Amino acid sequence: MLDVLLVKPNEHPQNVSIGAELKDLQEAVGGSIDAVYPFADPVAIICHDEGKLMGLPLNRALRDEDGQMYDAVAGTFLVVGLGEEDFASLTPELAQKYEQLFHQPEAFLKLGNRLLVLPVPDEPPAEKPRTKPPAEHDR
C-alpha cells in the first residue's frame, strides 16, 4: 500500500492509501497513467495520460519558481513519493507540503488564447443582511 495525496477537481486534496500495482494507480486516475516530475522533491504527479485530450476538467495549475503557470493537470491526479526503483509512500512532511501547495481548488477561465486561473473560495460569501432605510415616520 502507498500513502499518497489524491487531488480531484474542485476538491481539497485527501491523504489516501492505495495499492502499489499499476491497475490501482490507473483506477485512481480513471485510465492509463502518465508520471510527471515537476518538482525538485522526490515526488511524482500521476495523472491520466490523455486527460486533456479527453476533455477532463482542468484541476490544478503547475507553476514555475516565479509563480507563473506553465501547464495544468486535467482530471484527478495523485502525488506520490519516489523510491529507489518505484513509486513510494509520501513522507508526512512531503504529504503536508503538497497538500498545502494543491489545497485550494482552482477554476480555469479561457480568455482568448490565455487561461486565467482563479482560486475557488471554500465557502460562498455570506450575504450581508439588507437593512431597509427608515420609513418616513421613523425619522
CSV table of C-alpha atoms in Angstrom, one decimal:
chain,number,residue,atom,x,y,z
A,1,MET,CA,0.0,0.0,0.0
A,2,LEU,CA,1.1,3.5,-0.8
A,3,ASP,CA,0.2,6.6,1.3
A,4,VAL,CA,-0.4,9.3,-1.3
A,5,LEU,CA,-2.3,12.5,-1.9
A,6,LEU,CA,-5.4,12.3,-4.1
A,7,VAL,CA,-6.4,15.5,-5.8
A,8,LYS,CA,-9.8,15.7,-7.5
A,9,PRO,CA,-11.0,18.7,-9.5
A,10,ASN,CA,-12.9,21.2,-7.3
A,11,GLU,CA,-12.0,19.4,-4.1
A,12,HIS,CA,-9.3,19.7,-1.4
A,13,PRO,CA,-6.5,17.0,-1.5
A,14,GLN,CA,-7.0,13.9,0.5
A,15,ASN,CA,-4.4,11.6,2.1
A,16,VAL,CA,-5.3,8.1,1.0
A,17,SER,CA,-3.8,4.6,0.9
A,18,ILE,CA,-3.9,2.8,-2.4
A,19,GLY,CA,-2.4,-0.3,-3.8
A,20,ALA,CA,1.0,0.0,-5.5
A,21,GLU,CA,0.1,-2.0,-8.6
A,22,LEU,CA,-0.4,-0.4,-12.0
A,23,LYS,CA,-4.1,-1.2,-12.0
A,24,ASP,CA,-4.5,0.6,-8.6
A,25,LEU,CA,-2.9,3.7,-10.0
A,26,GLN,CA,-5.0,3.5,-13.2
A,27,GLU,CA,-8.2,3.1,-11.2
A,28,ALA,CA,-7.3,6.2,-9.0
A,29,VAL,CA,-6.9,8.5,-12.1
A,30,GLY,CA,-9.5,6.8,-14.3
A,31,GLY,CA,-7.4,5.4,-17.1
A,32,SER,CA,-3.9,4.9,-18.4
A,33,ILE,CA,-1.3,6.8,-16.4
A,34,ASP,CA,1.5,9.3,-17.0
A,35,ALA,CA,4.0,10.3,-14.4
A,36,VAL,CA,5.5,13.8,-14.4
A,37,TYR,CA,8.3,15.1,-12.2
A,38,PRO,CA,7.9,18.9,-12.0
A,39,PHE,CA,9.4,19.3,-8.5
A,40,ALA,CA,12.9,19.0,-7.0
A,41,ASP,CA,11.5,16.9,-4.2
A,42,PRO,CA,11.4,13.1,-4.7
A,43,VAL,CA,7.7,13.1,-5.8
A,44,ALA,CA,5.8,12.5,-8.9
A,45,ILE,CA,2.4,13.5,-10.2
A,46,ILE,CA,0.5,10.6,-11.6
A,47,CYS,CA,-2.3,11.7,-13.9
A,48,HIS,CA,-4.5,10.3,-16.7
A,49,ASP,CA,-2.1,10.4,-19.8
A,50,GLU,CA,-4.9,11.5,-22.1
A,51,GLY,CA,-6.8,13.7,-19.7
A,52,LYS,CA,-6.5,16.9,-21.7
A,53,LEU,CA,-7.3,15.2,-25.0
A,54,MET,CA,-10.4,13.6,-23.5
A,55,GLY,CA,-11.5,16.9,-22.1
A,56,LEU,CA,-11.3,16.0,-18.5
A,57,PRO,CA,-11.8,19.1,-16.3
A,58,LEU,CA,-8.7,21.1,-15.6
A,59,ASN,CA,-7.7,20.5,-12.0
A,60,ARG,CA,-4.6,22.4,-10.8
A,61,ALA,CA,-2.1,24.7,-12.4
A,62,LEU,CA,1.6,23.8,-12.4
A,63,ARG,CA,3.7,26.9,-11.8
A,64,ASP,CA,7.4,27.8,-12.2
A,65,GLU,CA,9.6,29.2,-9.4
A,66,ASP,CA,8.2,32.7,-10.3
A,67,GLY,CA,4.6,31.6,-9.8
A,68,GLN,CA,3.8,31.7,-13.5
A,69,MET,CA,1.6,28.9,-14.8
A,70,TYR,CA,3.3,26.7,-17.4
A,71,ASP,CA,0.9,23.8,-17.5
A,72,ALA,CA,-2.3,22.4,-15.9
A,73,VAL,CA,-3.2,18.9,-14.8
A,74,ALA,CA,-6.5,17.6,-16.1
A,75,GLY,CA,-8.7,15.2,-14.1
A,76,THR,CA,-7.9,13.5,-10.9
A,77,PHE,CA,-4.2,13.0,-10.0
A,78,LEU,CA,-2.0,11.6,-7.4
A,79,VAL,CA,1.1,13.0,-5.7
A,80,VAL,CA,3.3,10.0,-4.8
A,81,GLY,CA,6.8,9.6,-3.4
A,82,LEU,CA,9.7,8.2,-5.3
A,83,GLY,CA,11.6,5.1,-4.0
A,84,GLU,CA,14.8,3.5,-5.3
A,85,GLU,CA,13.1,2.0,-8.4
A,86,ASP,CA,9.3,2.6,-7.9
A,87,PHE,CA,6.7,4.8,-6.6
A,88,ALA,CA,6.6,5.0,-2.8
A,89,SER,CA,4.5,6.5,0.0
A,90,LEU,CA,4.9,10.2,0.7
A,91,THR,CA,6.7,11.1,3.9
A,92,PRO,CA,4.5,13.1,6.3
A,93,GLU,CA,6.5,16.2,5.5
A,94,LEU,CA,6.0,15.9,1.8
A,95,ALA,CA,2.4,15.0,2.2
A,96,GLN,CA,1.8,18.2,4.2
A,97,LYS,CA,3.9,20.3,1.7
A,98,TYR,CA,1.9,19.2,-1.3
A,99,GLU,CA,-1.4,19.3,0.5
A,100,GLN,CA,-0.7,23.0,1.1
A,101,LEU,CA,0.5,23.5,-2.5
A,102,PHE,CA,-2.6,22.0,-4.0
A,103,HIS,CA,-5.0,22.8,-1.1
A,104,GLN,CA,-7.1,25.4,-2.9
A,105,PRO,CA,-9.2,24.1,-5.8
A,106,GLU,CA,-8.8,26.2,-8.9
A,107,ALA,CA,-11.2,27.3,-11.7
A,108,PHE,CA,-9.9,27.8,-15.2
A,109,LEU,CA,-11.3,30.5,-17.5
A,110,LYS,CA,-10.4,30.7,-21.2
A,111,LEU,CA,-9.9,34.3,-22.3
A,112,GLY,CA,-9.0,34.2,-26.0
A,113,ASN,CA,-5.7,32.3,-26.2
A,114,ARG,CA,-5.0,32.8,-22.5
A,115,LEU,CA,-6.0,30.8,-19.5
A,116,LEU,CA,-7.0,32.6,-16.3
A,117,VAL,CA,-6.6,30.6,-13.1
A,118,LEU,CA,-8.8,31.6,-10.1
A,119,PRO,CA,-8.8,30.1,-6.6
A,120,VAL,CA,-12.2,28.6,-5.8
A,121,PRO,CA,-13.3,30.0,-2.4
A,122,ASP,CA,-14.1,27.5,0.4
A,123,GLU,CA,-17.4,29.0,1.3
A,124,PRO,CA,-19.7,31.2,-0.7
A,125,PRO,CA,-19.5,34.7,0.7
A,126,ALA,CA,-22.3,35.3,3.2
A,127,GLU,CA,-24.8,37.7,2.1
A,128,LYS,CA,-25.0,40.8,4.3
A,129,PRO,CA,-28.4,41.3,5.8
A,130,ARG,CA,-30.1,44.1,4.0
A,131,THR,CA,-31.2,47.0,6.1
A,132,LYS,CA,-34.0,48.9,4.7
A,133,PRO,CA,-34.0,52.7,5.1
A,134,PRO,CA,-36.1,54.0,7.9
A,135,ALA,CA,-39.7,54.8,6.9
A,136,GLU,CA,-40.7,58.5,6.9
A,137,HIS,CA,-42.5,58.2,10.3
A,138,ASP,CA,-39.4,56.6,11.9
A,139,ARG,CA,-37.2,59.6,11.2
